[in-house]
Short mmCIF file of C-alpha atoms and ligand atoms in Angstrom, two decimals:
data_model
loop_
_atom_site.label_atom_id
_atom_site.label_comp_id
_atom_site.label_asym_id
_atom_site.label_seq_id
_atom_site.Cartn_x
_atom_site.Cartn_y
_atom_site.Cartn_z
CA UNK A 1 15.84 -18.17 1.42
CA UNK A 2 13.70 -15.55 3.41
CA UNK A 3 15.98 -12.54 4.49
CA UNK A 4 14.60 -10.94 7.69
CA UNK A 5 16.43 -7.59 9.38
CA UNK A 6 17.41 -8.58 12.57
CA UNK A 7 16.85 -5.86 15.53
CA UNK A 8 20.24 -7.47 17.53
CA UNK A 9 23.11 -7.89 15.06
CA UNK A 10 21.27 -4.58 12.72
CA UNK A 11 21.57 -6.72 9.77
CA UNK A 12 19.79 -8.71 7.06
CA UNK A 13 20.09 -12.24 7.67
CA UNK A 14 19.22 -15.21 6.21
CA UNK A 15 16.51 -16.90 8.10
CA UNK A 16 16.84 -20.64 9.48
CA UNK A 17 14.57 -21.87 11.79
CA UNK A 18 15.76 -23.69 14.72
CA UNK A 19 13.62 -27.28 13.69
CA UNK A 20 13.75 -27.33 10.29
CA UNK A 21 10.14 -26.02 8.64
CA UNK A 22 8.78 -24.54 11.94
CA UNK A 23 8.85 -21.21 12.91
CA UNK A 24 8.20 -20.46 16.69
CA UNK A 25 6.95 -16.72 16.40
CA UNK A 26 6.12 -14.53 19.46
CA UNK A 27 4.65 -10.99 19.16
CA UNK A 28 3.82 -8.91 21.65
CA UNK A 29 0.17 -8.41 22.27
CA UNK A 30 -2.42 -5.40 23.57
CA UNK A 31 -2.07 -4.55 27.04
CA UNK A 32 -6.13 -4.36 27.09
CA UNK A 33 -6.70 -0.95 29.14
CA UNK A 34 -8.64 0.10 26.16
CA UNK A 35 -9.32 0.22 22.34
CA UNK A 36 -6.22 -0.66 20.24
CA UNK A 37 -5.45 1.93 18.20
CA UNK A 38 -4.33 2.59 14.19
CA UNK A 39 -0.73 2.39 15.77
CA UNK A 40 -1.20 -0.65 17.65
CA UNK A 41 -2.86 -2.47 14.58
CA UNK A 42 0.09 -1.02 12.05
CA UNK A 43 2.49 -3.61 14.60
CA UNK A 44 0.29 -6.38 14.23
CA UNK A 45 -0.54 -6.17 10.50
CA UNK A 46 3.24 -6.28 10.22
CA UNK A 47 3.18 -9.45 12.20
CA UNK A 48 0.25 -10.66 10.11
CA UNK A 49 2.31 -10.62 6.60
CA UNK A 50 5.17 -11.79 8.37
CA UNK A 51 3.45 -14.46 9.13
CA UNK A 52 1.52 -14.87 5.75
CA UNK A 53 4.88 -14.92 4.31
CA UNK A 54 6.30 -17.48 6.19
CA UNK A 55 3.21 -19.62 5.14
CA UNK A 56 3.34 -18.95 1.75
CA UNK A 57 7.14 -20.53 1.58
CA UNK A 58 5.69 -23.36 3.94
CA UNK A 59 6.84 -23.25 7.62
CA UNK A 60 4.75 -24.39 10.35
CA UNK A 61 4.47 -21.59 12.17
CA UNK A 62 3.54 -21.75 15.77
CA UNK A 63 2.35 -18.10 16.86
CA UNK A 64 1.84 -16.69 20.58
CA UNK A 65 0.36 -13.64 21.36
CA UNK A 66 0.42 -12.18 25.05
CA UNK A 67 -2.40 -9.88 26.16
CA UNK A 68 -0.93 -7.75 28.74
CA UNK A 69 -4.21 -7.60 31.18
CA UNK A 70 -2.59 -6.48 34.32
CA UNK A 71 0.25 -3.52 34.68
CA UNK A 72 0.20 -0.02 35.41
CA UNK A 73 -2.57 1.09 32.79
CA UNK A 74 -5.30 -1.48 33.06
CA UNK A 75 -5.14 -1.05 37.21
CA UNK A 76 -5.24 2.54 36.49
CA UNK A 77 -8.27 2.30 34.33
CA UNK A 78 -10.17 -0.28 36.67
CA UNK A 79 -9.68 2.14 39.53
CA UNK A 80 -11.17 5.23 37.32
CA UNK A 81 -13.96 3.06 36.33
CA UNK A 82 -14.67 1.74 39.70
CA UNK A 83 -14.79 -1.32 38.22
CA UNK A 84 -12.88 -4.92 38.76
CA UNK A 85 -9.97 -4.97 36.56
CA UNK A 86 -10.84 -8.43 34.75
CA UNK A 87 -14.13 -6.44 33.60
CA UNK A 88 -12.44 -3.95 31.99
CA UNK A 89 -9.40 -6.44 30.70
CA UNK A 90 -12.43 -8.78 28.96
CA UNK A 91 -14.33 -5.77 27.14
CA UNK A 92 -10.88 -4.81 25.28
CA UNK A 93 -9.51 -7.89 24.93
CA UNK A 94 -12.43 -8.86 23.04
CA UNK A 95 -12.52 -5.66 21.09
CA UNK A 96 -9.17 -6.25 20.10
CA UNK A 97 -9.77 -9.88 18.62
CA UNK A 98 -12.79 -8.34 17.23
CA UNK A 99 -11.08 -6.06 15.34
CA UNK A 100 -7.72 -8.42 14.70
CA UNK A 101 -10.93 -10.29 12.99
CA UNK A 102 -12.30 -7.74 10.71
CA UNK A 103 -8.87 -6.51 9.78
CA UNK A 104 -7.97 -10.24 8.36
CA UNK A 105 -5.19 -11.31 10.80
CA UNK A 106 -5.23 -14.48 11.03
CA UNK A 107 -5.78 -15.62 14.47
CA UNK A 108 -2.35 -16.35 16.80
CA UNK A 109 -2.00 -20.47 17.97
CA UNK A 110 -2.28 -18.99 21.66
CA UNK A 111 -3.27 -16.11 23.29
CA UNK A 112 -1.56 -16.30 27.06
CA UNK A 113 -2.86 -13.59 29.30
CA UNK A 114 -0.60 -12.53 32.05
CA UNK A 115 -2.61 -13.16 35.10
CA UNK A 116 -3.56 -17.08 34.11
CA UNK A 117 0.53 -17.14 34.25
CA UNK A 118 1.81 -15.61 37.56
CA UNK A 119 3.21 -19.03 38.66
CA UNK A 120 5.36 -18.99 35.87
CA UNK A 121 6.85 -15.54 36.25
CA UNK A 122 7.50 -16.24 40.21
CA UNK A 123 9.07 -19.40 39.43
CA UNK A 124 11.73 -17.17 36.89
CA UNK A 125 12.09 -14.22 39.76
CA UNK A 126 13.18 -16.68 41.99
CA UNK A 127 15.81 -18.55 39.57
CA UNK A 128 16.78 -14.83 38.89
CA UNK A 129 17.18 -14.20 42.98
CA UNK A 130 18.81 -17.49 43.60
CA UNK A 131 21.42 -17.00 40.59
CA UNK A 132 22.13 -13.05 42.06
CA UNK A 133 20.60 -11.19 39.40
CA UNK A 134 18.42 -10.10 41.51
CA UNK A 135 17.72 -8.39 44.42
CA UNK A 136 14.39 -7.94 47.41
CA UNK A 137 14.34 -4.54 48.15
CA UNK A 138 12.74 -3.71 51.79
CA UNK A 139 9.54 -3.05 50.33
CA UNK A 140 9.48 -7.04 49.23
CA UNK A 141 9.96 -6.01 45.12
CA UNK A 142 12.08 -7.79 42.98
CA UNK A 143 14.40 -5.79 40.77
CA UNK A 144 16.45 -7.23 38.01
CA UNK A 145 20.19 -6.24 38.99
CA UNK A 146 21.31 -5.00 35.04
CA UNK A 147 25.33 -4.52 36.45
CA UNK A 148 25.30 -8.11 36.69
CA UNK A 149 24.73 -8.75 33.40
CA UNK A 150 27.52 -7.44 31.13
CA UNK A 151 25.65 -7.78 27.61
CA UNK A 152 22.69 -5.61 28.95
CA UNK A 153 22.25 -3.03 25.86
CA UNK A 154 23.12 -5.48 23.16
CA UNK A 155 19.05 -5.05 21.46
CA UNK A 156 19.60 -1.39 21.28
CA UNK A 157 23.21 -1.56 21.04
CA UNK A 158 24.52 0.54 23.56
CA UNK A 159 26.98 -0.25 26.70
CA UNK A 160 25.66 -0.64 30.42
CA UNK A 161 26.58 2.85 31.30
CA UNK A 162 25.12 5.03 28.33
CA UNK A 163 21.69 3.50 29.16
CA UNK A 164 22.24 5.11 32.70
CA UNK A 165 18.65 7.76 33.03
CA UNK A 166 17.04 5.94 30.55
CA UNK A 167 15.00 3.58 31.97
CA UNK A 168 11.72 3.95 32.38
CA UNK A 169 11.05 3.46 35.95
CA UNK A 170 9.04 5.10 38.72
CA UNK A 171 10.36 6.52 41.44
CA UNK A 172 8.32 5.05 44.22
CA UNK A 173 10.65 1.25 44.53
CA UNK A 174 13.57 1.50 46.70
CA UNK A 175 16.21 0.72 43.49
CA UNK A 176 20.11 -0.03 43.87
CA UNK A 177 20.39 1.74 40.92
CA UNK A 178 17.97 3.78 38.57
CA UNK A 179 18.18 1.19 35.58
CA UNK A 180 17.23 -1.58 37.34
CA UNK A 181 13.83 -2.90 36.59
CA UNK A 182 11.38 -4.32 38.36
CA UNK A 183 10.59 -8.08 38.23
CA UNK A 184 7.83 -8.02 40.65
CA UNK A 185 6.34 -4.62 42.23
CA UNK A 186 5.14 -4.93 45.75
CA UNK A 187 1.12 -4.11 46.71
CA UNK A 188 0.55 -0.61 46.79
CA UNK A 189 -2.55 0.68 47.92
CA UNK A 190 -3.82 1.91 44.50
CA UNK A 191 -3.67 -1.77 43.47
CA UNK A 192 -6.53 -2.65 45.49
CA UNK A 193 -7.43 -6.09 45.29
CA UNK A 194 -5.15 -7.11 42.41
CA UNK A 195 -2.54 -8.98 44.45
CA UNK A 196 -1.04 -12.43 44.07
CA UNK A 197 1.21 -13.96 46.88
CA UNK A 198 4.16 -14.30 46.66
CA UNK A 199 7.83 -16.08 47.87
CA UNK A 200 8.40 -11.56 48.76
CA UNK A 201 5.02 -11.03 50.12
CA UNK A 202 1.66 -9.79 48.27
CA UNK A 203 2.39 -7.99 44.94
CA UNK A 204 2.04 -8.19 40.90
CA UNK A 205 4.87 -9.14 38.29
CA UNK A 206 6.06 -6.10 36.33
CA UNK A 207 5.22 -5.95 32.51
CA UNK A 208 9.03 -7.59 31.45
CA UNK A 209 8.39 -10.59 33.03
CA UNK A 210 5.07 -11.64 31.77
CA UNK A 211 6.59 -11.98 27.99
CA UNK A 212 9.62 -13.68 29.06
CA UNK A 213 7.18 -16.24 31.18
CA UNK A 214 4.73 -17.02 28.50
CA UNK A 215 7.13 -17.15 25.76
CA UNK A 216 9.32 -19.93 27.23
CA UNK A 217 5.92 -21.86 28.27
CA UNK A 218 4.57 -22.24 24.68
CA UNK A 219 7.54 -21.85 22.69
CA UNK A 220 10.74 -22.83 24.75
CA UNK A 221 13.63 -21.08 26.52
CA UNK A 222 14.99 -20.60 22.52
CA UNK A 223 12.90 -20.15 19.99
CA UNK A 224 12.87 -18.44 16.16
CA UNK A 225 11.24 -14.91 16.32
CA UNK A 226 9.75 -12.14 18.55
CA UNK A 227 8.15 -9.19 17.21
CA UNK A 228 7.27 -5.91 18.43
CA UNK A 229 6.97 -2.61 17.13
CA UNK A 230 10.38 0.01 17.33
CA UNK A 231 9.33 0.82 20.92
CA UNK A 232 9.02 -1.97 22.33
CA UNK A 233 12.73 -2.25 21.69
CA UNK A 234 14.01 -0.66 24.66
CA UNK A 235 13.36 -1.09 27.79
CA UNK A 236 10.74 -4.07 26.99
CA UNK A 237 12.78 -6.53 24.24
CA UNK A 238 15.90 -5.49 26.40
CA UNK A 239 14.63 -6.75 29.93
CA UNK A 240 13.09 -9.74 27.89
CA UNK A 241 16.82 -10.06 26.81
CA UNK A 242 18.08 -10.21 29.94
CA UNK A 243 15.66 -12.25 32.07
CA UNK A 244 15.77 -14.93 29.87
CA UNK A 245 19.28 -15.22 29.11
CA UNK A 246 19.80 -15.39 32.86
CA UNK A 247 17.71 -17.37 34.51
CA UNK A 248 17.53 -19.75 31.69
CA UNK A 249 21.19 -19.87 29.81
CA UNK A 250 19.68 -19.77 26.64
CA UNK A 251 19.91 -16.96 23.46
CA UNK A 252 16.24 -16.60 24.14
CA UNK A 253 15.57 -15.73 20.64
CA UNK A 254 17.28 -15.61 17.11
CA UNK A 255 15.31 -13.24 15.39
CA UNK A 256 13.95 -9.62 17.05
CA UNK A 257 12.14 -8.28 14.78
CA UNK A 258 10.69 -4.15 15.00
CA UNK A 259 8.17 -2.71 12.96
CA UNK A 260 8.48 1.84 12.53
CA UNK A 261 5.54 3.97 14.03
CA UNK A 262 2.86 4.79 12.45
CA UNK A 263 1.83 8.79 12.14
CA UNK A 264 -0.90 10.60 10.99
CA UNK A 265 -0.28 13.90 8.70
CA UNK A 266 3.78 12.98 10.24
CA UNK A 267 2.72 13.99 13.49
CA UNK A 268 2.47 11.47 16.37
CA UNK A 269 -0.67 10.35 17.43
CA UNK A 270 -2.38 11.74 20.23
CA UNK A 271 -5.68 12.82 21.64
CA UNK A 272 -5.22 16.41 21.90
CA UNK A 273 -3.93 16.92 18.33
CA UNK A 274 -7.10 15.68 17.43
CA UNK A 275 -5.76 12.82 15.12
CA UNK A 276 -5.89 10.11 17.61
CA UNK A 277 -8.31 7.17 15.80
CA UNK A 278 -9.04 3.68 16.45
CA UNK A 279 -10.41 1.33 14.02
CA UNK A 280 -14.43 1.92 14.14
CA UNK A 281 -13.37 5.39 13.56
CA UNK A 282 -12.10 4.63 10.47
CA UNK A 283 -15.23 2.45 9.27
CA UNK A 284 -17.40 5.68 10.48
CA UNK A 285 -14.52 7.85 7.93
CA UNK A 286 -15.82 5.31 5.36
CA UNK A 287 -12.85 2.98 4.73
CA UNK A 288 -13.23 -0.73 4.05
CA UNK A 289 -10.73 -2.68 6.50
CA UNK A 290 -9.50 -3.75 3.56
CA UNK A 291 -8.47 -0.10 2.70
CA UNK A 292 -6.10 0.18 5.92
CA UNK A 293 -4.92 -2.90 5.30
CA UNK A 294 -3.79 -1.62 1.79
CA UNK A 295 -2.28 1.87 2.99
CA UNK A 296 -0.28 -0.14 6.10
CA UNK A 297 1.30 -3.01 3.94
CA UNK A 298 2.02 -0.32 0.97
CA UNK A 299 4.73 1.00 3.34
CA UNK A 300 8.00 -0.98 4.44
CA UNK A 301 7.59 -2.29 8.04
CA UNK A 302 10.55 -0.53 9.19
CA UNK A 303 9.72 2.93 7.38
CA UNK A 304 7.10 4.89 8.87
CA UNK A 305 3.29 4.89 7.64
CA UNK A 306 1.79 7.95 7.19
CA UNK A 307 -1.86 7.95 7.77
CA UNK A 308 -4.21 10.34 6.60
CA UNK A 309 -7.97 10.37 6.43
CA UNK A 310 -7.29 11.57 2.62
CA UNK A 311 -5.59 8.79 1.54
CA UNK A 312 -8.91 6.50 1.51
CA UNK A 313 -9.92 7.16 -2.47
CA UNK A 314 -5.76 5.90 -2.92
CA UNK A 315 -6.33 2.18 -1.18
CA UNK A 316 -9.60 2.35 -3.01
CA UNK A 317 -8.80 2.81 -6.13
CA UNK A 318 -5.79 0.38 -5.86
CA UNK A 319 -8.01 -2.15 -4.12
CA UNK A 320 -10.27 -1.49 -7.27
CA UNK A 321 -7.69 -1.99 -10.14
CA UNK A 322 -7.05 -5.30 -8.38
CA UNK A 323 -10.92 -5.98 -8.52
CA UNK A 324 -11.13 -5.25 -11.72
CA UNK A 325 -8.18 -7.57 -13.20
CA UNK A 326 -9.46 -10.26 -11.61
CA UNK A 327 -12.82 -10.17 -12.96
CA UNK A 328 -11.70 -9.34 -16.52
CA UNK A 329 -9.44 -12.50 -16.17
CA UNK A 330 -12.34 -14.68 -14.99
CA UNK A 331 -14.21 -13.40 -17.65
CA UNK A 332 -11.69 -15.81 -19.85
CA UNK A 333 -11.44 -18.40 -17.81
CA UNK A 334 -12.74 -19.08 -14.04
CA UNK A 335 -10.40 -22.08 -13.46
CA UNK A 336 -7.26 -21.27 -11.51
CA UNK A 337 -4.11 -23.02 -12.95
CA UNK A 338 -1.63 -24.78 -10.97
CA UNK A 339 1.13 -22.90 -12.36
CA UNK A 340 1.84 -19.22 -11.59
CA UNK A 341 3.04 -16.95 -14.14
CA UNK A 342 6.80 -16.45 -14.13
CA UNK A 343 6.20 -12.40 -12.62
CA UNK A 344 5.61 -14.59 -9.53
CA UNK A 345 9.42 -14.99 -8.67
CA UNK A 346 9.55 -11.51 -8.70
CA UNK A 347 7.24 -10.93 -6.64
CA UNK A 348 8.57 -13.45 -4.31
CA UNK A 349 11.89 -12.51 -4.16
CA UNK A 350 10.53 -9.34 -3.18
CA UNK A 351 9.25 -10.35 -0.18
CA UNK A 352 11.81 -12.72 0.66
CA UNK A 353 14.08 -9.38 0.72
CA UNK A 354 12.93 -8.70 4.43
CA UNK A 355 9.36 -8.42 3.75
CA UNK A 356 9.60 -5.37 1.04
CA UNK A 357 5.77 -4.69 0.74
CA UNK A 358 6.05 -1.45 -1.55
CA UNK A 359 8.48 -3.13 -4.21
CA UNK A 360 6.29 -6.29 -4.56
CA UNK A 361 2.98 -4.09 -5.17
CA UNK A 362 4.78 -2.31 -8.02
CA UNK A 363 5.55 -5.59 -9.30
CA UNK A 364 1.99 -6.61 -9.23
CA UNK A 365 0.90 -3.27 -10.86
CA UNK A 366 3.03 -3.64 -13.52
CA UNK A 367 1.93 -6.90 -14.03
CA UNK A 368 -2.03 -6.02 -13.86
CA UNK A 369 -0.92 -2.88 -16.21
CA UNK A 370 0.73 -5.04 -18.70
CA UNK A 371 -2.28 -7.49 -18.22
CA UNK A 372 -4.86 -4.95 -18.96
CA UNK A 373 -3.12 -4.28 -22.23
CA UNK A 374 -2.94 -8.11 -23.29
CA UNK A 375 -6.31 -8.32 -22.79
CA UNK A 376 -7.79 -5.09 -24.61
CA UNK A 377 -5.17 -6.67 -27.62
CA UNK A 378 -7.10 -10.03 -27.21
CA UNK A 379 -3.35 -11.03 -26.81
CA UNK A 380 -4.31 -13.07 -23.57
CA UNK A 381 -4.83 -17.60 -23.74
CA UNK A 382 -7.16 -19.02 -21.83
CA UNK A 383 -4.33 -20.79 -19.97
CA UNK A 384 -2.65 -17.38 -19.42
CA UNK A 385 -5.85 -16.07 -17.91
CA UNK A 386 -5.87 -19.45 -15.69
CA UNK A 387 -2.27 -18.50 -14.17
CA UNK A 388 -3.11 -14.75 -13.96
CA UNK A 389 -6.39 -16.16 -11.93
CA UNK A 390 -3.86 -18.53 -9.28
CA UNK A 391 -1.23 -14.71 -9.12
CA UNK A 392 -4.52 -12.90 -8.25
CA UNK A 393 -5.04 -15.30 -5.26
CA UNK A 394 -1.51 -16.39 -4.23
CA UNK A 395 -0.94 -11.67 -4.27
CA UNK A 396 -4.43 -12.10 -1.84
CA UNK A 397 -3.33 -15.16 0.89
CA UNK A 398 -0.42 -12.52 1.02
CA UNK A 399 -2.26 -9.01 0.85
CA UNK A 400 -5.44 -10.06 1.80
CA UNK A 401 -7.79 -7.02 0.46
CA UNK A 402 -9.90 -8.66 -2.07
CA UNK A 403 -13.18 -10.69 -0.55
CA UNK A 404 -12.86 -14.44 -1.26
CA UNK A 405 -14.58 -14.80 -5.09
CA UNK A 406 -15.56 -18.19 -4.14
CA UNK A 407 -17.43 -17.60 -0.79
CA UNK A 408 -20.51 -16.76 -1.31
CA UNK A 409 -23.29 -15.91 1.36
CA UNK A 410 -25.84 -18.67 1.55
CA UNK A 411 -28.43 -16.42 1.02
CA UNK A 412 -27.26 -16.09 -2.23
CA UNK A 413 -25.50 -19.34 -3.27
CA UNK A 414 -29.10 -20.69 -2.50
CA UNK A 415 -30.68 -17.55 -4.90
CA UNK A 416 -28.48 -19.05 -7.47
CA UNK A 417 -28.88 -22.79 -7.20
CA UNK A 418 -32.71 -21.88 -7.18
CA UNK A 419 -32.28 -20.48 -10.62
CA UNK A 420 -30.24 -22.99 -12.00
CA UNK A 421 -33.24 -25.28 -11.14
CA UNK A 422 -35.70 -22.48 -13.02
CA UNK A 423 -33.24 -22.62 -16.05
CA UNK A 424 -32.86 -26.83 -16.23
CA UNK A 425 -37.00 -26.63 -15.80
CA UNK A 426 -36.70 -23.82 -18.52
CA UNK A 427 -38.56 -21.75 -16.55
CA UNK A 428 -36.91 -18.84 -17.60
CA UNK A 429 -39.10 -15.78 -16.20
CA UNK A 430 -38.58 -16.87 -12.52
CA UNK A 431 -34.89 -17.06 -13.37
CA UNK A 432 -34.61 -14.00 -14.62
CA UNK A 433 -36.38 -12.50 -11.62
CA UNK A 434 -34.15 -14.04 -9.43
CA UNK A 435 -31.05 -12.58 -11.44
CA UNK A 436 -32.45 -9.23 -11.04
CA UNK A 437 -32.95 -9.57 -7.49
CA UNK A 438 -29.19 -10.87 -7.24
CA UNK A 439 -28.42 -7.81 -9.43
CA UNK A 440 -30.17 -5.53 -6.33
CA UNK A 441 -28.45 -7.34 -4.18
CA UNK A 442 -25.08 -6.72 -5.65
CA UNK A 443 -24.36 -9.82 -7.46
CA UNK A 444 -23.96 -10.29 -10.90
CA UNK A 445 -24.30 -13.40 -12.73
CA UNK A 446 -22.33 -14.55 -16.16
CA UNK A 447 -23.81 -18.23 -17.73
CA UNK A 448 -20.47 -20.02 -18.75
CA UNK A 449 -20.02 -23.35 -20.53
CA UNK A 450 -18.43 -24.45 -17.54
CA UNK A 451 -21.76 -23.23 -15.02
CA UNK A 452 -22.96 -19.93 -13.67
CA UNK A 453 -20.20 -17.40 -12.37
CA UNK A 454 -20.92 -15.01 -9.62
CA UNK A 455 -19.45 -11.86 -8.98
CA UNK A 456 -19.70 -9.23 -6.81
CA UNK A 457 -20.24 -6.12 -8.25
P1 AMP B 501 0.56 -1.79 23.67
O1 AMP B 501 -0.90 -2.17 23.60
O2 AMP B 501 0.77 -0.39 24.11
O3 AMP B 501 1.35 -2.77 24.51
O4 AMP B 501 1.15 -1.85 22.19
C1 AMP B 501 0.91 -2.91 21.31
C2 AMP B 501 1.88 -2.84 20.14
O5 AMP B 501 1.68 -1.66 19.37
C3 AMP B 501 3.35 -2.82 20.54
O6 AMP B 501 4.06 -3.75 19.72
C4 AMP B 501 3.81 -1.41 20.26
O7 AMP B 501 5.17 -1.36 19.93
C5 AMP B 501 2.94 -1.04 19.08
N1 AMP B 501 2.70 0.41 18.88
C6 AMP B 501 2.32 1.34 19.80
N2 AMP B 501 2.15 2.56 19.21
C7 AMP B 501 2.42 2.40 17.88
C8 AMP B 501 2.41 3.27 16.72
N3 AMP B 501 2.05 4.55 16.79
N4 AMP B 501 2.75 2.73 15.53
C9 AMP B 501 3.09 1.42 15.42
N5 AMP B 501 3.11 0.56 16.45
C10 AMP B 501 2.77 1.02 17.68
ZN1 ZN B 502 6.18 -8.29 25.35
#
């Protein structure tokens, strides 16, 4: 049974799916103004194991992720640019599934962008208006009337009146009262031509909205999870909260989950401190994506990360102890067993413990130390070696910071298939060249009983 922290009741639960074996996970996604940053990617890598894990124990999971491509920011950027805000929205959405790509997240089920879905967040506003929970102020915006609704608070667990100043709201909308949110934010002239009409005249949803819209088109009005990192928490998660339960008379969601912040040296990121990266500037630092992945999943989600440019040659040389294991235990055997060694439950209940990241590593440490010493005592079967192999790969669909062994370019898959030809023709100079030109290439080769192994050095 998978344990998951959740964000409303503050506890460790057990998790159970509403249809048995299917997960319905939603996680908020980039508003696309510009490049996602280390920060932005430490949320979804959380996501990404969550999701991994949930795999691994065999739910179907059906994952949504919003791109926010029209609020405050993106306008803001479009303007600045004197350019057309889909223009700018494109160029970072793509970057960000770009670099989703690179870093190994496995791709969401759908990716809903707000503007293809403004019918659907009118169509809530105006169950919202017609059930009183919310209002038209003169300007023709729709705010989201939070005295109405007694549980407002309950994600961040505070009453109606100590949230009083803390919403984040401009100043310029004519509000009943300053924690009321907007719903749908009347054209203003920096808007320019990013207007959709309207049952209140010409205007744009507010952020809220567009999550609560999309996430009860392609999952439901009640579904399993929603993710997010701590910030999104309040006011976003609790307007969510409070939209949906209203206009739809559902619990929305079972599960909020929240991932912690990621710092750099324990200071915030920012551009003027001068620590402010996104991900190409850590490829230009020289870290594999493979590395980052390593540093964010060696922390608990909901403890911070601490990143620092110094803490490459760590995720290295973890990332190369795993290497290393694997290739020593493929040096025994290159089959892959069925069976796992027992370590595995470990390792598993370890992750089934909300996700705990840091304690399964040093489970798999231990287990590649002790490993290490079974096989410099020749104390290792070949069957052993064939269950260490499937750990190596089962620790991988999870981690996912070794390259695939058995994918090889086709470059060189058809390098080595050429030389298996040179060696059945005993031709054994041309093979030879061609292992040496493998060899330049990176690749080693080993000549097994059971065929030719490739590695990469
Ligand atoms: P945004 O593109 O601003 O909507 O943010 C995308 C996701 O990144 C949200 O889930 C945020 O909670 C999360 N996020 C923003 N800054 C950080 C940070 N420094 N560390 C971890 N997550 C962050
Ligand atoms: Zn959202």
């Amino acid at each position: 049974m998978i344990k998951l922290y959740n964000s409303l009741t503050q506890k460790k639960e057990e998790f159970v799916p509403i249809q048995k074996g299917k997960v319905g996970l939603y996680t908020c996604g980039p508003t696309v103004y510009d490049f996602s940053h280390i920060g932005n990617f430490r949320t979804f890598l959380f996501e990404d194991l969550l999701k991994r894990v949930l795999l691994a124990f065999d739910y179907k999971v059906h994952h949504v992720m919003n791109i926010t491509d029209v609020d405050d920011k993106t306008i803001k950027k479009a303007n600045d640019e004197k350019k057309e805000l889909n223009e700018i929205t494109n160029k970072y959405t793509n970057a960000f599934l770009d670099d989703s790509k690179s870093l190994r997240i496995l791709e969401a089920d759908d990716y809903p962008k707000a503007t293809d879905h403004i019918a659907e967040m009118i169509q809530m506003i105006e169950v919202l208006v017609s059930k009183k929970f919310a209002y038209i102020s003169k300007d023709g915006s729709v705010f989201f009337k939070i005295s109405k609704y007694s549980d407002y608070g309950r994600l961040v667990n505070l009453s109606n009146s100590t949230i009083l100043n803390e919403q984040q709201l401009s100043d310029e909308y004519d509000l009943d009262s300053v924690n009321d949110f907007a719903l749908w934010k009347s054209h203003k002239n920096n808007d320019g031509k990013v207007a959709w009409d309207s049952p209140w005249g010409k205007g744009r949803p507010g952020w809220h909205i567009e999550c609560s819209a999309m996430s009860t088109k392609f999952l439901g009005a009640h579904f399993d999870i929603h993710c997010g990192g701590v910030d999104n928490k309040f006011p976003h998660h609790e307007n969510e909260l409070a939209q949906s339960t209203c206009s739809l008379n559902t619990p929305f969601v079972n599960y909020w989950l929240h991932s912690e912040f990621l710092t750099v040296e324990g200071k915030k990121m920012s551009k003027s401190l001068n620590n402010f990266y996104i991900i190409s500037d850590l490829v230009k630092e020289g870290f594999t994506y493979e590395d980052f992945r390593f540093i964010v999943l060696s922390a608990h989600y909901r403890s911070k990360v601490n990143f620092s440019i110094k803490r490459k040659d760590e995720a290295k040389s973890a990332i190369r102890r795993i290497e290393e294991i694997r290739q020593r235990l493929l040096g025994i055997s290159n089959e892959v067993s069925n069976t796992l060694p027992d370590v595995v439950n470990d390792f598993n209940e370890s992750l089934m413990d909300d996700l705990d990241t840091p304690k399964a590593l040093a489970i798999f440490f231990n287990w590649v130390r002790l490993t290490n010493q079974n096989i410099d005592q020749k104390n290792i079967s070949e069957n052993e070696a064939k269950a260490g192999n499937a750990f190596v790969e089962y620790f991988n669909s999870i981690f996912a910071i070794l390259d695939s062994p058995n994918v090889l370019p086709d470059e060189i898959k058809s390098l080595v298939d050429s030389r298996e030809d040179y060696r059945k023709n005993k031709e054994w100079k041309k093979s030879d060249s061609i292992r040496e030109k493998l060899l330049s290439l990176g690749w080693k080769l080993k000549d097994t009983k059971s065929g030719t192994k490739v590695t990469k050095i």
